[in-house]
Each structure stands twice: as C-alpha cells, then as structure tokens.
mmCIF file of C-alpha atoms and ligand atoms in Angstrom:
data_model
loop_
_atom_site.group_PDB
_atom_site.id
_atom_site.type_symbol
_atom_site.label_atom_id
_atom_site.label_comp_id
_atom_site.label_asym_id
_atom_site.label_seq_id
_atom_site.Cartn_x
_atom_site.Cartn_y
_atom_site.Cartn_z
ATOM 1 C CA UNK A 1 27.368 -14.557 -43.939
ATOM 2 C CA UNK A 2 23.729 -15.283 -43.121
ATOM 3 C CA UNK A 3 21.390 -12.439 -42.200
ATOM 4 C CA UNK A 4 18.578 -12.786 -39.665
ATOM 5 C CA UNK A 5 15.136 -13.651 -40.985
ATOM 6 C CA UNK A 6 13.450 -12.359 -37.866
ATOM 7 C CA UNK A 7 14.347 -8.881 -36.683
ATOM 8 C CA UNK A 8 12.795 -7.866 -33.340
ATOM 9 C CA UNK A 9 14.411 -4.453 -33.789
ATOM 10 C CA UNK A 10 11.856 -3.568 -36.499
ATOM 11 C CA UNK A 11 9.224 -2.881 -33.866
ATOM 12 C CA UNK A 12 11.595 -0.787 -31.768
ATOM 13 C CA UNK A 13 12.461 1.704 -34.485
ATOM 14 C CA UNK A 14 10.309 4.666 -33.427
ATOM 15 C CA UNK A 15 8.569 5.766 -30.221
ATOM 16 C CA UNK A 16 5.192 5.281 -31.958
ATOM 17 C CA UNK A 17 6.017 1.691 -32.948
ATOM 18 C CA UNK A 18 7.247 0.941 -29.451
ATOM 19 C CA UNK A 19 4.047 2.399 -28.050
ATOM 20 C CA UNK A 20 1.992 0.270 -30.463
ATOM 21 C CA UNK A 21 3.423 -2.970 -29.102
ATOM 22 C CA UNK A 22 3.825 -2.031 -25.435
ATOM 23 C CA UNK A 23 2.491 -4.901 -23.333
ATOM 24 C CA UNK A 24 2.142 -2.828 -20.174
ATOM 25 C CA UNK A 25 0.711 0.662 -19.820
ATOM 26 C CA UNK A 26 0.383 2.933 -16.844
ATOM 27 C CA UNK A 27 -2.818 4.747 -16.017
ATOM 28 C CA UNK A 28 -3.548 6.990 -13.000
ATOM 29 C CA UNK A 29 -6.295 4.568 -11.928
ATOM 30 C CA UNK A 30 -3.647 1.859 -11.434
ATOM 31 C CA UNK A 31 -2.078 3.897 -8.677
ATOM 32 C CA UNK A 32 -2.983 4.147 -4.999
ATOM 33 C CA UNK A 33 -1.501 6.939 -2.890
ATOM 34 C CA UNK A 34 -0.626 6.107 0.739
ATOM 35 C CA UNK A 35 -0.983 9.142 3.044
ATOM 36 C CA UNK A 36 -0.215 9.828 6.693
ATOM 37 C CA UNK A 37 -2.391 11.996 8.914
ATOM 38 C CA UNK A 38 -1.249 12.910 12.390
ATOM 39 C CA UNK A 39 -3.477 13.981 15.219
ATOM 40 C CA UNK A 40 -2.873 17.416 16.711
ATOM 41 C CA UNK A 41 -0.529 18.628 13.989
ATOM 42 C CA UNK A 42 -0.896 22.267 12.958
ATOM 43 C CA UNK A 43 1.583 22.267 10.039
ATOM 44 C CA UNK A 44 2.467 19.360 7.732
ATOM 45 C CA UNK A 45 5.580 17.688 9.084
ATOM 46 C CA UNK A 46 8.242 16.481 6.620
ATOM 47 C CA UNK A 47 9.502 12.902 6.969
ATOM 48 C CA UNK A 48 13.281 13.203 6.655
ATOM 49 C CA UNK A 49 13.850 9.685 5.301
ATOM 50 C CA UNK A 50 11.136 10.205 2.669
ATOM 51 C CA UNK A 51 11.888 13.537 0.998
ATOM 52 C CA UNK A 52 8.691 14.942 -0.526
ATOM 53 C CA UNK A 53 6.376 12.977 1.811
ATOM 54 C CA UNK A 54 4.804 14.563 4.887
ATOM 55 C CA UNK A 55 2.675 13.725 7.867
ATOM 56 C CA UNK A 56 -0.489 15.636 7.034
ATOM 57 C CA UNK A 57 -2.607 17.765 9.286
ATOM 58 C CA UNK A 58 -6.293 17.004 9.080
ATOM 59 C CA UNK A 59 -6.660 20.062 6.839
ATOM 60 C CA UNK A 60 -3.815 19.292 4.418
ATOM 61 C CA UNK A 61 -5.010 15.677 4.187
ATOM 62 C CA UNK A 62 -8.127 17.017 2.498
ATOM 63 C CA UNK A 63 -5.997 18.938 -0.001
ATOM 64 C CA UNK A 64 -4.074 15.757 -0.822
ATOM 65 C CA UNK A 65 -7.381 13.933 -1.283
ATOM 66 C CA UNK A 66 -8.656 16.680 -3.598
ATOM 67 C CA UNK A 67 -5.526 16.362 -5.694
ATOM 68 C CA UNK A 68 -5.789 12.563 -5.811
ATOM 69 C CA UNK A 69 -9.403 12.788 -6.967
ATOM 70 C CA UNK A 70 -8.625 15.454 -9.513
ATOM 71 C CA UNK A 71 -5.758 13.354 -10.934
ATOM 72 C CA UNK A 72 -8.008 10.308 -11.239
ATOM 73 C CA UNK A 73 -5.951 8.089 -8.957
ATOM 74 C CA UNK A 74 -7.247 4.597 -8.257
ATOM 75 C CA UNK A 75 -7.489 5.310 -4.553
ATOM 76 C CA UNK A 76 -5.998 6.832 -1.439
ATOM 77 C CA UNK A 77 -4.798 4.699 1.494
ATOM 78 C CA UNK A 78 -5.038 6.362 4.911
ATOM 79 C CA UNK A 79 -2.654 5.792 7.808
ATOM 80 C CA UNK A 80 -3.489 7.550 11.084
ATOM 81 C CA UNK A 81 -1.040 8.587 13.796
ATOM 82 C CA UNK A 82 -2.860 9.096 17.105
ATOM 83 C CA UNK A 83 -1.760 11.524 19.824
ATOM 84 C CA UNK A 84 -2.159 8.872 22.522
ATOM 85 C CA UNK A 85 -1.220 5.207 22.306
ATOM 86 C CA UNK A 86 -1.867 2.341 24.674
ATOM 87 C CA UNK A 87 -1.243 -1.397 24.976
ATOM 88 C CA UNK A 88 -4.347 -2.451 23.054
ATOM 89 C CA UNK A 89 -4.574 0.414 20.561
ATOM 90 C CA UNK A 90 -7.903 1.722 21.863
ATOM 91 C CA UNK A 91 -7.855 4.826 19.654
ATOM 92 C CA UNK A 92 -8.295 2.592 16.605
ATOM 93 C CA UNK A 93 -11.868 1.788 17.641
ATOM 94 C CA UNK A 94 -12.947 5.296 18.645
ATOM 95 C CA UNK A 95 -15.233 6.748 15.955
ATOM 96 C CA UNK A 96 -13.586 10.082 16.793
ATOM 97 C CA UNK A 97 -10.060 8.631 16.708
ATOM 98 C CA UNK A 98 -7.712 10.148 14.138
ATOM 99 C CA UNK A 99 -8.061 7.443 11.498
ATOM 100 C CA UNK A 100 -11.834 6.995 11.664
ATOM 101 C CA UNK A 101 -12.389 10.757 11.817
ATOM 102 C CA UNK A 102 -10.117 11.244 8.792
ATOM 103 C CA UNK A 103 -11.838 8.526 6.777
ATOM 104 C CA UNK A 104 -15.123 10.339 7.361
ATOM 105 C CA UNK A 105 -13.696 13.755 6.457
ATOM 106 C CA UNK A 106 -11.999 12.535 3.272
ATOM 107 C CA UNK A 107 -15.077 10.605 2.219
ATOM 108 C CA UNK A 108 -17.262 13.661 2.676
ATOM 109 C CA UNK A 109 -14.813 15.657 0.615
ATOM 110 C CA UNK A 110 -14.301 13.323 -2.369
ATOM 111 C CA UNK A 111 -17.636 11.497 -2.545
ATOM 112 C CA UNK A 112 -17.713 8.487 -4.845
ATOM 113 C CA UNK A 113 -15.033 9.701 -7.221
ATOM 114 C CA UNK A 114 -12.062 8.470 -5.203
ATOM 115 C CA UNK A 115 -12.025 5.148 -3.345
ATOM 116 C CA UNK A 116 -10.966 5.777 0.246
ATOM 117 C CA UNK A 117 -9.009 2.875 1.719
ATOM 118 C CA UNK A 118 -7.948 2.462 5.323
ATOM 119 C CA UNK A 119 -5.044 0.640 6.879
ATOM 120 C CA UNK A 120 -6.503 -1.900 9.268
ATOM 121 C CA UNK A 121 -3.704 -2.598 11.706
ATOM 122 C CA UNK A 122 -2.827 -1.848 15.306
ATOM 123 C CA UNK A 123 0.823 -0.831 15.027
ATOM 124 C CA UNK A 124 0.134 2.893 14.735
ATOM 125 C CA UNK A 125 -2.117 2.709 17.792
ATOM 126 C CA UNK A 126 -0.181 0.560 20.250
ATOM 127 C CA UNK A 127 2.420 1.940 22.650
ATOM 128 C CA UNK A 128 4.653 -1.093 21.962
ATOM 129 C CA UNK A 129 4.354 -0.687 18.186
ATOM 130 C CA UNK A 130 3.299 -4.257 17.390
ATOM 131 C CA UNK A 131 0.510 -5.019 14.933
ATOM 132 C CA UNK A 132 -1.444 -6.839 17.605
ATOM 133 C CA UNK A 133 -1.987 -7.057 21.341
ATOM 134 C CA UNK A 134 0.529 -8.905 23.490
ATOM 135 C CA UNK A 135 0.273 -11.869 25.832
ATOM 136 C CA UNK A 136 1.635 -11.599 29.376
ATOM 137 C CA UNK A 137 5.016 -12.821 28.163
ATOM 138 C CA UNK A 138 5.198 -10.325 25.317
ATOM 139 C CA UNK A 139 4.240 -12.478 22.324
ATOM 140 C CA UNK A 140 1.786 -11.137 19.745
ATOM 141 C CA UNK A 141 -1.551 -12.771 20.556
ATOM 142 C CA UNK A 142 -3.131 -13.783 17.254
ATOM 143 C CA UNK A 143 -6.674 -14.511 18.338
ATOM 144 C CA UNK A 144 -7.079 -11.666 20.833
ATOM 145 C CA UNK A 145 -5.917 -9.368 18.032
ATOM 146 C CA UNK A 146 -8.519 -10.779 15.650
ATOM 147 C CA UNK A 147 -11.283 -9.603 17.974
ATOM 148 C CA UNK A 148 -9.975 -6.067 17.779
ATOM 149 C CA UNK A 149 -9.451 -6.216 14.001
ATOM 150 C CA UNK A 150 -13.087 -7.265 13.570
ATOM 151 C CA UNK A 151 -14.231 -4.177 15.481
ATOM 152 C CA UNK A 152 -11.763 -1.949 13.635
ATOM 153 C CA UNK A 153 -13.137 -3.115 10.310
ATOM 154 C CA UNK A 154 -16.653 -2.198 11.377
ATOM 155 C CA UNK A 155 -15.525 1.181 12.776
ATOM 156 C CA UNK A 156 -13.774 2.011 9.492
ATOM 157 C CA UNK A 157 -16.739 0.920 7.400
ATOM 158 C CA UNK A 158 -19.084 3.022 9.561
ATOM 159 C CA UNK A 159 -16.756 5.985 9.027
ATOM 160 C CA UNK A 160 -17.222 5.491 5.292
ATOM 161 C CA UNK A 161 -14.181 3.523 4.107
ATOM 162 C CA UNK A 162 -14.722 2.173 0.588
ATOM 163 C CA UNK A 163 -12.134 -0.553 1.153
ATOM 164 C CA UNK A 164 -10.528 -1.846 4.360
ATOM 165 C CA UNK A 165 -6.965 -3.118 4.134
ATOM 166 C CA UNK A 166 -5.807 -5.459 6.910
ATOM 167 C CA UNK A 167 -1.997 -5.343 7.028
ATOM 168 C CA UNK A 168 -1.216 -7.069 10.316
ATOM 169 C CA UNK A 169 -0.559 -10.604 9.021
ATOM 170 C CA UNK A 170 -2.544 -12.316 11.786
ATOM 171 C CA UNK A 171 -3.799 -15.767 10.787
ATOM 172 C CA UNK A 172 -7.492 -15.704 9.977
ATOM 173 C CA UNK A 173 -7.800 -11.917 9.856
ATOM 174 C CA UNK A 174 -9.683 -11.763 6.565
ATOM 175 C CA UNK A 175 -12.341 -14.249 7.698
ATOM 176 C CA UNK A 176 -13.125 -12.473 10.969
ATOM 177 C CA UNK A 177 -13.214 -9.041 9.365
ATOM 178 C CA UNK A 178 -15.505 -10.316 6.588
ATOM 179 C CA UNK A 179 -17.837 -11.866 9.136
ATOM 180 C CA UNK A 180 -17.919 -8.734 11.283
ATOM 181 C CA UNK A 181 -18.564 -6.475 8.295
ATOM 182 C CA UNK A 182 -21.373 -8.716 7.094
ATOM 183 C CA UNK A 183 -22.944 -8.943 10.547
ATOM 184 C CA UNK A 184 -22.914 -5.141 10.782
ATOM 185 C CA UNK A 185 -24.609 -4.730 7.407
ATOM 186 C CA UNK A 186 -21.444 -3.834 5.459
ATOM 187 C CA UNK A 187 -21.630 -6.704 2.973
ATOM 188 C CA UNK A 188 -20.571 -4.324 0.218
ATOM 189 C CA UNK A 189 -17.308 -3.143 1.760
ATOM 190 C CA UNK A 190 -14.420 -4.965 0.066
ATOM 191 C CA UNK A 191 -11.295 -6.250 1.792
ATOM 192 C CA UNK A 192 -7.873 -5.594 0.280
ATOM 193 C CA UNK A 193 -5.739 -8.126 2.141
ATOM 194 C CA UNK A 194 -2.006 -7.753 2.597
ATOM 195 C CA UNK A 195 -1.480 -11.441 1.874
ATOM 196 C CA UNK A 196 2.211 -11.794 1.213
ATOM 197 C CA UNK A 197 3.707 -9.164 3.460
ATOM 198 C CA UNK A 198 7.330 -9.816 4.271
ATOM 199 C CA UNK A 199 9.251 -8.802 7.393
ATOM 200 C CA UNK A 200 11.316 -6.334 5.412
ATOM 201 C CA UNK A 201 14.084 -3.876 6.148
ATOM 202 C CA UNK A 202 12.620 -1.816 3.307
ATOM 203 C CA UNK A 203 9.967 -0.544 5.759
ATOM 204 C CA UNK A 204 12.598 1.494 7.646
ATOM 205 C CA UNK A 205 11.456 5.007 6.662
ATOM 206 C CA UNK A 206 7.784 4.125 7.314
ATOM 207 C CA UNK A 207 8.659 3.648 10.956
ATOM 208 C CA UNK A 208 9.697 7.313 11.043
ATOM 209 C CA UNK A 209 6.584 8.260 9.073
ATOM 210 C CA UNK A 210 4.278 6.858 11.759
ATOM 211 C CA UNK A 211 6.566 7.584 14.755
ATOM 212 C CA UNK A 212 6.671 3.857 15.373
ATOM 213 C CA UNK A 213 7.255 2.751 18.952
ATOM 214 C CA UNK A 214 8.477 -0.672 17.862
ATOM 215 C CA UNK A 215 11.538 -2.158 19.462
ATOM 216 C CA UNK A 216 12.346 -5.563 18.068
ATOM 217 C CA UNK A 217 10.835 -6.851 14.851
ATOM 218 C CA UNK A 218 7.748 -8.398 13.273
ATOM 219 C CA UNK A 219 9.285 -11.718 12.304
ATOM 220 C CA UNK A 220 6.778 -13.860 14.184
ATOM 221 C CA UNK A 221 3.919 -12.619 11.994
ATOM 222 C CA UNK A 222 5.261 -11.133 8.754
ATOM 223 C CA UNK A 223 6.749 -13.514 6.187
ATOM 224 C CA UNK A 224 10.358 -14.580 5.988
ATOM 225 C CA UNK A 225 12.282 -13.319 2.945
ATOM 226 C CA UNK A 226 13.623 -16.739 1.857
ATOM 227 C CA UNK A 227 10.124 -18.150 1.288
ATOM 228 C CA UNK A 228 8.300 -18.354 -2.002
ATOM 229 C CA UNK A 229 5.676 -21.124 -1.902
ATOM 230 C CA UNK A 230 4.491 -19.819 1.455
ATOM 231 C CA UNK A 231 3.292 -16.687 -0.355
ATOM 232 C CA UNK A 232 0.980 -18.831 -2.474
ATOM 233 C CA UNK A 233 -0.389 -20.451 0.672
ATOM 234 C CA UNK A 234 -1.018 -17.036 2.247
ATOM 235 C CA UNK A 235 -2.705 -15.762 -0.928
ATOM 236 C CA UNK A 236 -4.913 -18.849 -1.209
ATOM 237 C CA UNK A 237 -5.940 -18.596 2.441
ATOM 238 C CA UNK A 238 -6.912 -14.948 2.070
ATOM 239 C CA UNK A 239 -8.881 -15.575 -1.106
ATOM 240 C CA UNK A 240 -10.671 -18.486 0.560
ATOM 241 C CA UNK A 241 -11.422 -16.316 3.594
ATOM 242 C CA UNK A 242 -13.079 -13.782 1.318
ATOM 243 C CA UNK A 243 -10.455 -11.238 0.258
ATOM 244 C CA UNK A 244 -11.700 -9.158 -2.678
ATOM 245 C CA UNK A 245 -8.180 -8.037 -3.558
ATOM 246 C CA UNK A 246 -4.824 -9.205 -2.282
ATOM 247 C CA UNK A 247 -1.419 -7.574 -1.990
ATOM 248 C CA UNK A 248 2.256 -8.371 -2.194
ATOM 249 C CA UNK A 249 4.651 -6.186 -0.233
ATOM 250 C CA UNK A 250 7.359 -4.906 -0.720
ATOM 251 C CA UNK A 251 7.331 -4.742 -4.513
ATOM 252 C CA UNK A 252 10.651 -4.378 -6.317
ATOM 253 C CA UNK A 253 12.654 -6.972 -4.393
ATOM 254 C CA UNK A 254 9.660 -9.353 -4.494
ATOM 255 C CA UNK A 255 8.675 -9.329 -8.164
ATOM 256 C CA UNK A 256 9.055 -13.120 -8.313
ATOM 257 C CA UNK A 257 6.489 -13.439 -5.532
ATOM 258 C CA UNK A 258 4.213 -10.966 -7.264
ATOM 259 C CA UNK A 259 4.397 -12.910 -10.536
ATOM 260 C CA UNK A 260 3.694 -16.209 -8.750
ATOM 261 C CA UNK A 261 0.752 -14.793 -6.814
ATOM 262 C CA UNK A 262 -0.716 -13.037 -9.865
ATOM 263 C CA UNK A 263 -0.568 -16.338 -11.723
ATOM 264 C CA UNK A 264 -2.789 -18.176 -9.227
ATOM 265 C CA UNK A 265 -5.029 -15.343 -8.073
ATOM 266 C CA UNK A 266 -8.568 -14.934 -9.359
ATOM 267 C CA UNK A 267 -8.901 -11.579 -7.580
ATOM 268 C CA UNK A 268 -6.977 -8.376 -8.406
ATOM 269 C CA UNK A 269 -3.442 -8.249 -7.032
ATOM 270 C CA UNK A 270 -1.903 -5.031 -5.729
ATOM 271 C CA UNK A 271 1.742 -4.426 -4.883
ATOM 272 C CA UNK A 272 3.165 -1.888 -2.444
ATOM 273 C CA UNK A 273 6.287 0.008 -3.416
ATOM 274 C CA UNK A 274 7.287 0.720 0.156
ATOM 275 C CA UNK A 275 9.019 3.534 1.966
ATOM 276 C CA UNK A 276 12.542 2.121 1.591
ATOM 277 C CA UNK A 277 12.091 1.685 -2.150
ATOM 278 C CA UNK A 278 10.934 5.297 -2.339
ATOM 279 C CA UNK A 279 13.852 6.479 -0.195
ATOM 280 C CA UNK A 280 16.454 4.675 -2.310
ATOM 281 C CA UNK A 281 15.181 6.241 -5.517
ATOM 282 C CA UNK A 282 15.053 9.708 -3.959
ATOM 283 C CA UNK A 283 18.509 9.386 -2.405
ATOM 284 C CA UNK A 284 20.194 8.258 -5.619
ATOM 285 C CA UNK A 285 18.339 10.884 -7.645
ATOM 286 C CA UNK A 286 19.364 13.625 -5.204
ATOM 287 C CA UNK A 287 22.993 12.656 -5.835
ATOM 288 C CA UNK A 288 22.440 12.881 -9.565
ATOM 289 C CA UNK A 289 23.257 9.175 -9.878
ATOM 290 C CA UNK A 290 20.048 8.133 -11.630
ATOM 291 C CA UNK A 291 17.453 9.798 -13.840
ATOM 292 C CA UNK A 292 14.719 10.245 -11.244
ATOM 293 C CA UNK A 293 11.661 10.347 -13.481
ATOM 294 C CA UNK A 294 12.835 7.506 -15.717
ATOM 295 C CA UNK A 295 13.600 5.270 -12.738
ATOM 296 C CA UNK A 296 10.259 5.981 -11.078
ATOM 297 C CA UNK A 297 8.345 5.148 -14.265
ATOM 298 C CA UNK A 298 10.460 2.077 -14.996
ATOM 299 C CA UNK A 299 10.014 0.714 -11.482
ATOM 300 C CA UNK A 300 6.220 1.052 -11.600
ATOM 301 C CA UNK A 301 6.111 -0.421 -15.101
ATOM 302 C CA UNK A 302 8.121 -3.420 -13.865
ATOM 303 C CA UNK A 303 5.724 -3.946 -10.958
ATOM 304 C CA UNK A 304 2.740 -3.818 -13.311
ATOM 305 C CA UNK A 305 4.502 -6.124 -15.792
ATOM 306 C CA UNK A 306 5.117 -8.689 -13.048
ATOM 307 C CA UNK A 307 1.358 -8.897 -12.565
ATOM 308 C CA UNK A 308 0.112 -6.116 -10.294
ATOM 309 C CA UNK A 309 -3.256 -4.640 -11.172
ATOM 310 C CA UNK A 310 -2.582 -1.754 -8.811
ATOM 311 C CA UNK A 311 0.509 -0.230 -7.276
ATOM 312 C CA UNK A 312 0.649 1.632 -3.989
ATOM 313 C CA UNK A 313 3.347 4.253 -4.372
ATOM 314 C CA UNK A 314 4.269 7.492 -2.635
ATOM 315 C CA UNK A 315 4.939 8.846 -6.132
ATOM 316 C CA UNK A 316 1.337 8.222 -7.271
ATOM 317 C CA UNK A 317 0.275 11.858 -7.659
ATOM 318 C CA UNK A 318 3.457 12.907 -9.413
ATOM 319 C CA UNK A 319 3.279 9.962 -11.817
ATOM 320 C CA UNK A 320 -0.355 10.716 -12.622
ATOM 321 C CA UNK A 321 0.683 14.284 -13.435
ATOM 322 C CA UNK A 322 3.340 13.010 -15.851
ATOM 323 C CA UNK A 323 0.892 10.611 -17.493
ATOM 324 C CA UNK A 324 -1.481 13.502 -18.035
ATOM 325 C CA UNK A 325 1.292 15.593 -19.664
ATOM 326 C CA UNK A 326 2.010 12.737 -22.047
ATOM 327 C CA UNK A 327 -1.552 12.043 -23.109
HETATM 328 C C1 PBG B 401 1.772 -1.816 9.137
HETATM 329 C C2 PBG B 401 2.353 -1.287 7.880
HETATM 330 C C3 PBG B 401 3.716 -1.065 7.598
HETATM 331 C C4 PBG B 401 3.766 -0.552 6.304
HETATM 332 C C5 PBG B 401 2.468 -0.449 5.846
HETATM 333 N N1 PBG B 401 1.616 -0.939 6.822
HETATM 334 C C6 PBG B 401 4.895 -1.192 8.452
HETATM 335 C C7 PBG B 401 5.313 -2.485 8.952
HETATM 336 O O1 PBG B 401 4.738 -3.531 8.667
HETATM 337 O O2 PBG B 401 6.287 -2.475 9.706
HETATM 338 C C8 PBG B 401 5.034 -0.184 5.591
HETATM 339 C C9 PBG B 401 4.834 0.705 4.420
HETATM 340 C C10 PBG B 401 6.086 1.295 3.912
HETATM 341 O O3 PBG B 401 7.208 0.951 4.344
HETATM 342 O O4 PBG B 401 5.960 2.146 3.029
HETATM 343 N N2 PBG B 401 0.574 -1.148 9.470
#
C-alpha cells in the first residue's frame, strides 16, 4: 500500500482554506446590469419568459439605477423600447427618443458613481426588427447601417453615455463609431464592442423583453455556432478598430470562445449571460430542481474563471446583495 505524497485535499478542508486559495472571486464591480426601458409605460411590465425582470417605466428605471449605484455595480446597460418604429430606426437618433432621453436621465441621477452604458443597435428601433437597415431586396445593408451607427454613437455620447456598446455585428462598426465620436469631440467615450456575438437561440426571451418585430433570423451578421477561430478574427478586428473593451455572447455555452478571446485580448473582455441562460436557471429553480442561488453564483464564477473581466447578467443586483451579506 503506498500513500499519496501530495494531497490536494489539504487545502479544501475548511471554508477559510478554500477561500485562501480561491483563484477567482466575485465583486459587485465585475457585474453589469442590463435594463429595459419602454416608452409610454405607466407601470413596470413583467417579462413572462424572464421572471423577476421587467420593462421599466422611465420613473422605475431611475430606481433601478439608484439601486445599481448603491450596490456598487460595475455598470448599467440600457436598452430602449420606442413607442414608434420605422424601417430605418429613426427614433434611435432623436435626442428625445426613449434611449437617448433615458441615458440623460440616468446619468443625471447617478453622476460619476455608476458607468452608464448604452446598447448601440437598431433592432429595437426598426419595424422589421433587424439590427440594420435593409436593401431593396431585404438584405441587411452593412455600410448604410454603419452611417446610422456613427450618428447613434454621437447621439448617445451627447446624451451622456459613459460607454457605448455596439451590438449589431456589422463589419467595420467599431472604426466608424470611433471616428464619429472623435470628430464630435467625444475622444474620451469608450467603446465596448460585442465582438464575438453568436446567432443564438439563447436570445429567445430577450425578443419578448424588447417586443422584437423580427421574423427570420440574424444569421447573415451574427456568428455561426460551429466557429471558433472566427471569434479570434472578430476580436482582433475590433481591437484594431479601436475597441476599448470587447465582449463574448452568450456566455455559458461559449466558455471556450471566452477563454480563447481572453487569451489573445489586450483589452478587458466582458461576457453576456443572456436572457435564455437566465430563463433556464429561473425555470429549473422554480421547479425546485436546482439550488437557485448556488447555480447563479457558480455560473458567474465559471464565466469569470474562463477569462471575463466583467459579466453582464440580469441577476447582477441580487448577486451584489449576496456578496455584501457575505463580506
Ligand atoms: C441586439 C441584442 C440582443 C441581445 C442584446 N442585444 C438580441 C439579438 O441579438 O437578437 C440579447 C440579450 C439577451 O438575450 O439577453 N441589440
């Protein structure tokens, strides 16, 4: 009988020893809370496929922002749902449109203590639900869309966004937005680029969250699930074009991609735990099939361990509350 010389179990014996050697820790500042604000709403409206998440009114959005600031979250990411949509997403450029107006209101409310980030994409604003404008034959027109993205970036920066986050996966979007921001005197507004964003069925509940008008899919612009090296190409392009931070999305089913991208990136890498990931956890927890809190914390820990500096999660505020209890 020979006994082991090395015993990894020694460092697992007590919670304090395990804490001592933990290679990954969670902090509220790691977390970014995505929020939805809908024009014309008088009461918050629950999203049935995302229990616990609502479409905010402009008033309750400010309460959510207060809470996020008070909890010390890393940031808040705003998605706007306009009352009126059209083919080119005009409301996205209107300084008084729902998203730009909300950026301004939240910024006034939270000051410098909470970074306010804005989704820079057309899908919430178009009546066809695509992330860009369409050609006569219905294809998504990359370069015509870039012209609108450039103006959106400037509109969001003028409204006070601390970070703009282009999520439309148009080729060249980071470069044109950077140029437009610089030309308008917003050299100091960073770009968080959705670099490796996959055409994913995990976005299902989000489509309800923003009352998406999409029929069809986004497979001609978002990435194809089988591809891995392509994510490195996308990340490198965005970094070269001037992205200050990049993102991988979804998170849990794409941890290999996240690890690969984190390995080559010299800018911070965020990951988005998307609506379908949220919904699956909530659904299983509601059945009593999993330990809700443990699964939420384990999933975010795994995303951080794979290499994410920051995690966008609909559980951000709740997690920050737990972390506070434990400290
Ligand atoms: C597009 C956008 C989407 C999400 C974030 N930004 C939807 C899509 O690409 O279809 C999905 C987020 C989620 O599922 O939680 N503006």
